[in-house]
């Protein structure tokens, strides 16, 4: 089975803090993704990566950055957290584009 | 803007009935279609994928695809209370970035399904 692991499940951070959300997949997948999910807005793509050290902006990249130094690891960075970034963040991976993506369990972030 | 549209529901069906969930999409070039189920507070999990026109069956689930009408549906037969969840339709839209062609998976808003005993 594909396993996508998000190490931080529940976080509470203060406004202005730098936040790191880590994601690791164990299936040698090429593609990795970060989504956020909010009530009434559905799943929105923040960033994705189709290769090591490659990244592409999704639909809502503002206020976020990403890092992919190794194939199995994809990190989401909030440089200066704000209250409107309170959300559930979902990491996902897929073997290649057009194929099934598999989600991690999610990270619930509250910014106060 | 490439879009995936679903009725948000809630869709309520009695136990044992057929639940029908519908989804339309905006890009005729789309080739891959997915249905995910999401329980409250959990992450989405894959139910089915479909690539070709017609029906694809897996147990109590049937996915139907009509590319000419840009329409994909999910039927759940013999619905159970445990099927109560949000169902997300996802479509891969052809895209291009940095000279590389790739497929961008876009999700609909989801349909809330409630199966009552």
PDB file of C-alpha atoms in Angstrom:
ATOM      1  CA  UNK A   1       0.000   0.000   0.000  1.00  0.00           C
ATOM      2  CA  UNK A   2       1.019   3.542  -0.701  1.00  0.00           C
ATOM      3  CA  UNK A   3       1.854   5.453   2.414  1.00  0.00           C
ATOM      4  CA  UNK A   4       1.954   9.230   2.557  1.00  0.00           C
ATOM      5  CA  UNK A   5       2.951  10.442   5.993  1.00  0.00           C
ATOM      6  CA  UNK A   6       2.389  13.911   7.357  1.00  0.00           C
ATOM      7  CA  UNK A   7       4.387  14.110  10.542  1.00  0.00           C
ATOM      8  CA  UNK A   8       2.495  16.983  12.163  1.00  0.00           C
ATOM      9  CA  UNK A   9      -1.206  16.260  12.555  1.00  0.00           C
ATOM     10  CA  UNK A  10      -2.301  19.170  14.746  1.00  0.00           C
ATOM     11  CA  UNK A  11      -0.452  22.460  15.121  1.00  0.00           C
ATOM     12  CA  UNK A  12      -1.219  25.783  16.746  1.00  0.00           C
ATOM     13  CA  UNK A  13       1.037  28.670  15.680  1.00  0.00           C
ATOM     14  CA  UNK A  14       1.130  32.384  16.297  1.00  0.00           C
ATOM     15  CA  UNK A  15       0.694  35.018  13.628  1.00  0.00           C
ATOM     16  CA  UNK A  16       4.039  35.793  12.008  1.00  0.00           C
ATOM     17  CA  UNK A  17       5.682  32.481  12.879  1.00  0.00           C
ATOM     18  CA  UNK A  18       7.433  30.406  10.240  1.00  0.00           C
ATOM     19  CA  UNK A  19       5.702  27.047   9.838  1.00  0.00           C
ATOM     20  CA  UNK A  20       7.024  23.861   8.265  1.00  0.00           C
ATOM     21  CA  UNK A  21       4.727  21.031   7.220  1.00  0.00           C
ATOM     22  CA  UNK A  22       6.567  17.857   6.293  1.00  0.00           C
ATOM     23  CA  UNK A  23       5.413  15.065   4.024  1.00  0.00           C
ATOM     24  CA  UNK A  24       7.084  11.775   3.140  1.00  0.00           C
ATOM     25  CA  UNK A  25       5.953   9.107   0.675  1.00  0.00           C
ATOM     26  CA  UNK A  26       7.349   5.597   0.466  1.00  0.00           C
ATOM     27  CA  UNK A  27       6.390   4.526  -3.076  1.00  0.00           C
ATOM     28  CA  UNK A  28       9.026   6.283  -5.164  1.00  0.00           C
ATOM     29  CA  UNK A  29       6.362   8.513  -6.714  1.00  0.00           C
ATOM     30  CA  UNK A  30       7.469  11.239  -9.092  1.00  0.00           C
ATOM     31  CA  UNK A  31       4.751  13.738  -8.253  1.00  0.00           C
ATOM     32  CA  UNK A  32       3.906  15.307  -4.926  1.00  0.00           C
ATOM     33  CA  UNK A  33       1.259  17.871  -4.052  1.00  0.00           C
ATOM     34  CA  UNK A  34       0.104  20.175  -1.316  1.00  0.00           C
ATOM     35  CA  UNK A  35      -3.588  21.059  -1.027  1.00  0.00           C
ATOM     36  CA  UNK A  36      -5.585  22.965   1.519  1.00  0.00           C
ATOM     37  CA  UNK A  37      -9.199  22.196   2.260  1.00  0.00           C
ATOM     38  CA  UNK A  38     -11.676  24.678   3.675  1.00  0.00           C
ATOM     39  CA  UNK A  39     -15.439  24.362   4.217  1.00  0.00           C
ATOM     40  CA  UNK A  40     -17.324  25.537   1.148  1.00  0.00           C
ATOM     41  CA  UNK A  41     -14.137  25.952  -0.909  1.00  0.00           C
ATOM     42  CA  UNK A  42     -13.204  22.342  -1.483  1.00  0.00           C
ATOM     43  CA  UNK A  43      -9.675  21.161  -2.173  1.00  0.00           C
ATOM     44  CA  UNK A  44      -7.361  23.794  -3.599  1.00  0.00           C
ATOM     45  CA  UNK A  45      -3.907  23.101  -4.973  1.00  0.00           C
ATOM     46  CA  UNK A  46      -1.132  25.179  -3.416  1.00  0.00           C
ATOM     47  CA  UNK A  47       2.008  23.763  -5.051  1.00  0.00           C
ATOM     48  CA  UNK A  48       3.108  20.599  -6.737  1.00  0.00           C
ATOM     49  CA  UNK A  49       6.360  19.001  -7.773  1.00  0.00           C
ATOM     50  CA  UNK A  50       6.935  16.569 -10.621  1.00  0.00           C
ATOM     51  CA  UNK A  51      10.602  15.942  -9.909  1.00  0.00           C
ATOM     52  CA  UNK A  52      13.248  16.521  -7.287  1.00  0.00           C
ATOM     53  CA  UNK A  53      14.032  20.228  -6.907  1.00  0.00           C
ATOM     54  CA  UNK A  54      11.229  21.067  -9.317  1.00  0.00           C
ATOM     55  CA  UNK A  55       8.144  22.946  -8.196  1.00  0.00           C
ATOM     56  CA  UNK A  56       5.166  24.547  -9.833  1.00  0.00           C
ATOM     57  CA  UNK A  57       2.588  26.932  -8.461  1.00  0.00           C
ATOM     58  CA  UNK A  58      -0.922  25.668  -8.051  1.00  0.00           C
ATOM     59  CA  UNK A  59      -4.049  27.758  -7.765  1.00  0.00           C
ATOM     60  CA  UNK A  60      -3.303  29.508  -4.450  1.00  0.00           C
ATOM     61  CA  UNK A  61       0.498  29.758  -3.932  1.00  0.00           C
ATOM     62  CA  UNK A  62       0.526  33.172  -2.261  1.00  0.00           C
ATOM     63  CA  UNK A  63       1.967  33.073   1.232  1.00  0.00           C
ATOM     64  CA  UNK A  64       3.481  29.613   0.740  1.00  0.00           C
ATOM     65  CA  UNK A  65       6.690  28.081  -0.533  1.00  0.00           C
ATOM     66  CA  UNK A  66       7.823  24.485  -0.947  1.00  0.00           C
ATOM     67  CA  UNK A  67      10.985  22.439  -0.914  1.00  0.00           C
ATOM     68  CA  UNK A  68      11.752  19.092  -2.502  1.00  0.00           C
ATOM     69  CA  UNK A  69      15.381  18.165  -1.902  1.00  0.00           C
ATOM     70  CA  UNK A  70      14.747  14.424  -2.006  1.00  0.00           C
ATOM     71  CA  UNK A  71      12.252  12.451  -4.059  1.00  0.00           C
ATOM     72  CA  UNK A  72      10.363  11.106  -1.073  1.00  0.00           C
ATOM     73  CA  UNK A  73      10.018  14.355   0.840  1.00  0.00           C
ATOM     74  CA  UNK A  74       7.976  17.475   0.040  1.00  0.00           C
ATOM     75  CA  UNK A  75       7.771  20.314   2.529  1.00  0.00           C
ATOM     76  CA  UNK A  76       5.303  23.190   2.681  1.00  0.00           C
ATOM     77  CA  UNK A  77       6.544  26.408   4.269  1.00  0.00           C
ATOM     78  CA  UNK A  78       4.505  29.290   5.571  1.00  0.00           C
ATOM     79  CA  UNK A  79       7.068  32.087   5.792  1.00  0.00           C
ATOM     80  CA  UNK A  80       4.923  34.261   8.064  1.00  0.00           C
ATOM     81  CA  UNK A  81       1.756  32.564   9.207  1.00  0.00           C
ATOM     82  CA  UNK A  82      -1.492  34.505   9.127  1.00  0.00           C
ATOM     83  CA  UNK A  83      -4.908  33.703  10.531  1.00  0.00           C
ATOM     84  CA  UNK A  84      -6.363  33.147   7.055  1.00  0.00           C
ATOM     85  CA  UNK A  85      -3.996  30.213   6.679  1.00  0.00           C
ATOM     86  CA  UNK A  86      -5.864  28.300   9.351  1.00  0.00           C
ATOM     87  CA  UNK A  87      -6.937  25.201   7.473  1.00  0.00           C
ATOM     88  CA  UNK A  88      -6.468  21.498   6.899  1.00  0.00           C
ATOM     89  CA  UNK A  89      -3.452  20.807   4.719  1.00  0.00           C
ATOM     90  CA  UNK A  90      -3.251  17.651   2.667  1.00  0.00           C
ATOM     91  CA  UNK A  91      -0.137  16.219   1.097  1.00  0.00           C
ATOM     92  CA  UNK A  92      -0.501  13.761  -1.781  1.00  0.00           C
ATOM     93  CA  UNK A  93       1.621  11.827  -4.236  1.00  0.00           C
ATOM     94  CA  UNK A  94       1.185  10.007  -7.547  1.00  0.00           C
ATOM     95  CA  UNK A  95       3.395   7.828  -9.689  1.00  0.00           C
ATOM     96  CA  UNK A  96       3.024  10.248 -12.598  1.00  0.00           C
ATOM     97  CA  UNK A  97       0.623  12.820 -13.932  1.00  0.00           C
ATOM     98  CA  UNK A  98      -2.805  11.528 -14.834  1.00  0.00           C
ATOM     99  CA  UNK A  99      -2.606   8.711 -12.340  1.00  0.00           C
ATOM    100  CA  UNK A 100      -4.281   8.205  -8.996  1.00  0.00           C
ATOM    101  CA  UNK A 101      -3.077  10.480  -6.249  1.00  0.00           C
ATOM    102  CA  UNK A 102      -2.861   9.216  -2.695  1.00  0.00           C
ATOM    103  CA  UNK A 103      -3.381  11.472   0.271  1.00  0.00           C
ATOM    104  CA  UNK A 104      -1.759  11.694   3.653  1.00  0.00           C
ATOM    105  CA  UNK A 105      -3.897  11.949   6.766  1.00  0.00           C
ATOM    106  CA  UNK A 106      -3.856  15.723   6.826  1.00  0.00           C
ATOM    107  CA  UNK A 107      -2.388  18.425   9.038  1.00  0.00           C
ATOM    108  CA  UNK A 108      -4.748  20.681  10.928  1.00  0.00           C
ATOM    109  CA  UNK A 109      -3.145  24.104  11.354  1.00  0.00           C
ATOM    110  CA  UNK A 110      -4.579  26.838  13.544  1.00  0.00           C
ATOM    111  CA  UNK A 111      -2.963  30.271  13.430  1.00  0.00           C
ATOM    112  CA  UNK A 112      -3.843  32.513  16.352  1.00  0.00           C
TER     113      UNK A 112
ATOM    114  CA  UNK B   1     -10.504  28.411 -15.672  1.00  0.00           C
ATOM    115  CA  UNK B   2     -10.921  24.679 -15.847  1.00  0.00           C
ATOM    116  CA  UNK B   3     -13.744  23.517 -13.659  1.00  0.00           C
ATOM    117  CA  UNK B   4     -15.328  20.456 -12.141  1.00  0.00           C
ATOM    118  CA  UNK B   5     -18.926  20.872 -11.026  1.00  0.00           C
ATOM    119  CA  UNK B   6     -20.848  18.773  -8.542  1.00  0.00           C
ATOM    120  CA  UNK B   7     -24.133  19.304  -6.733  1.00  0.00           C
ATOM    121  CA  UNK B   8     -23.164  19.963  -3.137  1.00  0.00           C
ATOM    122  CA  UNK B   9     -26.234  18.165  -1.809  1.00  0.00           C
ATOM    123  CA  UNK B  10     -26.898  16.961   0.707  1.00  0.00           C
ATOM    124  CA  UNK B  11     -28.230  13.925  -1.089  1.00  0.00           C
ATOM    125  CA  UNK B  12     -30.278  11.743   1.206  1.00  0.00           C
ATOM    126  CA  UNK B  13     -31.233   8.165   0.290  1.00  0.00           C
ATOM    127  CA  UNK B  14     -32.737   5.299   2.300  1.00  0.00           C
ATOM    128  CA  UNK B  15     -30.668   2.268   3.158  1.00  0.00           C
ATOM    129  CA  UNK B  16     -30.694  -0.241   0.305  1.00  0.00           C
ATOM    130  CA  UNK B  17     -31.443   2.331  -2.394  1.00  0.00           C
ATOM    131  CA  UNK B  18     -29.241   3.429  -5.281  1.00  0.00           C
ATOM    132  CA  UNK B  19     -27.356   6.679  -4.754  1.00  0.00           C
ATOM    133  CA  UNK B  20     -26.489   8.597  -7.915  1.00  0.00           C
ATOM    134  CA  UNK B  21     -23.742  11.212  -7.814  1.00  0.00           C
ATOM    135  CA  UNK B  22     -23.022  13.424 -10.812  1.00  0.00           C
ATOM    136  CA  UNK B  23     -20.150  15.514 -12.049  1.00  0.00           C
ATOM    137  CA  UNK B  24     -19.501  17.679 -15.113  1.00  0.00           C
ATOM    138  CA  UNK B  25     -16.178  19.078 -16.296  1.00  0.00           C
ATOM    139  CA  UNK B  26     -15.110  21.848 -18.619  1.00  0.00           C
ATOM    140  CA  UNK B  27     -12.230  20.469 -20.732  1.00  0.00           C
ATOM    141  CA  UNK B  28     -12.951  18.025 -23.570  1.00  0.00           C
ATOM    142  CA  UNK B  29      -9.293  17.002 -23.551  1.00  0.00           C
ATOM    143  CA  UNK B  30      -9.536  15.394 -20.126  1.00  0.00           C
ATOM    144  CA  UNK B  31      -8.630  11.713 -20.088  1.00  0.00           C
ATOM    145  CA  UNK B  32      -8.607  10.586 -16.449  1.00  0.00           C
ATOM    146  CA  UNK B  33     -11.435  10.727 -13.944  1.00  0.00           C
ATOM    147  CA  UNK B  34     -11.536   9.750 -10.287  1.00  0.00           C
ATOM    148  CA  UNK B  35     -14.030   9.392  -7.479  1.00  0.00           C
ATOM    149  CA  UNK B  36     -12.855   9.878  -3.900  1.00  0.00           C
ATOM    150  CA  UNK B  37     -14.760   9.394  -0.658  1.00  0.00           C
ATOM    151  CA  UNK B  38     -14.059  11.579   2.349  1.00  0.00           C
ATOM    152  CA  UNK B  39     -15.393  10.941   5.815  1.00  0.00           C
ATOM    153  CA  UNK B  40     -15.692  13.887   8.155  1.00  0.00           C
ATOM    154  CA  UNK B  41     -12.309  14.820   9.603  1.00  0.00           C
ATOM    155  CA  UNK B  42     -10.459  12.358   7.374  1.00  0.00           C
ATOM    156  CA  UNK B  43      -8.495  12.623   4.150  1.00  0.00           C
ATOM    157  CA  UNK B  44      -9.952  11.585   0.768  1.00  0.00           C
ATOM    158  CA  UNK B  45      -9.606   7.951  -0.253  1.00  0.00           C
ATOM    159  CA  UNK B  46      -9.860   6.621  -3.785  1.00  0.00           C
ATOM    160  CA  UNK B  47     -12.995   4.678  -4.717  1.00  0.00           C
ATOM    161  CA  UNK B  48     -12.625   4.320  -8.470  1.00  0.00           C
ATOM    162  CA  UNK B  49     -10.969   5.701 -11.538  1.00  0.00           C
ATOM    163  CA  UNK B  50     -12.221   5.559 -15.118  1.00  0.00           C
ATOM    164  CA  UNK B  51     -10.500   6.420 -18.371  1.00  0.00           C
ATOM    165  CA  UNK B  52     -12.796   5.102 -21.102  1.00  0.00           C
ATOM    166  CA  UNK B  53     -16.350   5.912 -22.130  1.00  0.00           C
ATOM    167  CA  UNK B  54     -18.955   3.607 -20.666  1.00  0.00           C
ATOM    168  CA  UNK B  55     -19.379   1.899 -17.327  1.00  0.00           C
ATOM    169  CA  UNK B  56     -16.877   0.475 -14.895  1.00  0.00           C
ATOM    170  CA  UNK B  57     -18.082  -1.639 -12.014  1.00  0.00           C
ATOM    171  CA  UNK B  58     -16.356  -2.494  -8.742  1.00  0.00           C
ATOM    172  CA  UNK B  59     -18.531  -4.211  -6.188  1.00  0.00           C
ATOM    173  CA  UNK B  60     -21.430  -1.942  -5.270  1.00  0.00           C
ATOM    174  CA  UNK B  61     -19.898   0.996  -7.145  1.00  0.00           C
ATOM    175  CA  UNK B  62     -20.295   1.836 -10.834  1.00  0.00           C
ATOM    176  CA  UNK B  63     -18.587   4.745 -12.519  1.00  0.00           C
ATOM    177  CA  UNK B  64     -20.061   6.020 -15.778  1.00  0.00           C
ATOM    178  CA  UNK B  65     -18.226   8.251 -18.228  1.00  0.00           C
ATOM    179  CA  UNK B  66     -19.586  10.140 -21.225  1.00  0.00           C
ATOM    180  CA  UNK B  67     -16.824  12.248 -22.743  1.00  0.00           C
ATOM    181  CA  UNK B  68     -19.052  13.731 -25.441  1.00  0.00           C
ATOM    182  CA  UNK B  69     -21.320  15.177 -22.759  1.00  0.00           C
ATOM    183  CA  UNK B  70     -18.387  15.871 -20.405  1.00  0.00           C
ATOM    184  CA  UNK B  71     -20.148  13.988 -17.676  1.00  0.00           C
ATOM    185  CA  UNK B  72     -19.050  11.405 -15.137  1.00  0.00           C
ATOM    186  CA  UNK B  73     -21.207   9.769 -12.491  1.00  0.00           C
ATOM    187  CA  UNK B  74     -20.946   7.352  -9.600  1.00  0.00           C
ATOM    188  CA  UNK B  75     -23.713   4.922  -8.688  1.00  0.00           C
ATOM    189  CA  UNK B  76     -23.748   3.229  -5.307  1.00  0.00           C
ATOM    190  CA  UNK B  77     -26.039   0.214  -5.177  1.00  0.00           C
ATOM    191  CA  UNK B  78     -27.521  -1.142  -1.955  1.00  0.00           C
ATOM    192  CA  UNK B  79     -26.488   2.004  -0.099  1.00  0.00           C
ATOM    193  CA  UNK B  80     -25.425   1.538   3.521  1.00  0.00           C
ATOM    194  CA  UNK B  81     -25.234   4.048   6.378  1.00  0.00           C
ATOM    195  CA  UNK B  82     -21.456   3.561   6.254  1.00  0.00           C
ATOM    196  CA  UNK B  83     -21.527   5.103   2.751  1.00  0.00           C
ATOM    197  CA  UNK B  84     -22.506   8.439   4.318  1.00  0.00           C
ATOM    198  CA  UNK B  85     -19.648  10.759   3.399  1.00  0.00           C
ATOM    199  CA  UNK B  86     -18.628  13.495   0.985  1.00  0.00           C
ATOM    200  CA  UNK B  87     -17.883  12.229  -2.521  1.00  0.00           C
ATOM    201  CA  UNK B  88     -15.330  14.137  -4.549  1.00  0.00           C
ATOM    202  CA  UNK B  89     -15.098  14.009  -8.320  1.00  0.00           C
ATOM    203  CA  UNK B  90     -11.630  14.721  -9.700  1.00  0.00           C
ATOM    204  CA  UNK B  91     -10.604  15.294 -13.299  1.00  0.00           C
ATOM    205  CA  UNK B  92      -7.144  15.497 -14.825  1.00  0.00           C
ATOM    206  CA  UNK B  93      -6.879  18.504 -17.096  1.00  0.00           C
ATOM    207  CA  UNK B  94      -4.039  18.588 -19.623  1.00  0.00           C
ATOM    208  CA  UNK B  95      -1.661  21.386 -18.762  1.00  0.00           C
ATOM    209  CA  UNK B  96       1.807  22.704 -19.418  1.00  0.00           C
ATOM    210  CA  UNK B  97       4.426  24.331 -17.230  1.00  0.00           C
ATOM    211  CA  UNK B  98       8.031  25.142 -17.947  1.00  0.00           C
ATOM    212  CA  UNK B  99       7.823  23.330 -21.260  1.00  0.00           C
ATOM    213  CA  UNK B 100       6.654  20.128 -19.597  1.00  0.00           C
ATOM    214  CA  UNK B 101       3.244  18.631 -20.296  1.00  0.00           C
ATOM    215  CA  UNK B 102       1.500  17.204 -17.305  1.00  0.00           C
ATOM    216  CA  UNK B 103      -1.950  16.452 -16.008  1.00  0.00           C
ATOM    217  CA  UNK B 104      -3.402  18.735 -13.360  1.00  0.00           C
ATOM    218  CA  UNK B 105      -5.895  17.043 -11.060  1.00  0.00           C
ATOM    219  CA  UNK B 106      -8.788  19.340 -10.206  1.00  0.00           C
ATOM    220  CA  UNK B 107     -11.442  18.483  -7.640  1.00  0.00           C
ATOM    221  CA  UNK B 108     -15.104  19.356  -7.526  1.00  0.00           C
ATOM    222  CA  UNK B 109     -16.609  20.783  -4.352  1.00  0.00           C
ATOM    223  CA  UNK B 110     -17.973  17.394  -3.351  1.00  0.00           C
ATOM    224  CA  UNK B 111     -21.454  15.994  -2.782  1.00  0.00           C
ATOM    225  CA  UNK B 112     -22.541  15.173   0.751  1.00  0.00           C
ATOM    226  CA  UNK B 113     -24.353  11.827   0.822  1.00  0.00           C
ATOM    227  CA  UNK B 114     -26.449  10.696   3.755  1.00  0.00           C
ATOM    228  CA  UNK B 115     -27.832   7.147   3.860  1.00  0.00           C
ATOM    229  CA  UNK B 116     -30.534   6.825   6.495  1.00  0.00           C
ATOM    230  CA  UNK B 117     -31.646   3.506   8.015  1.00  0.00           C
TER     231      UNK B 117
END
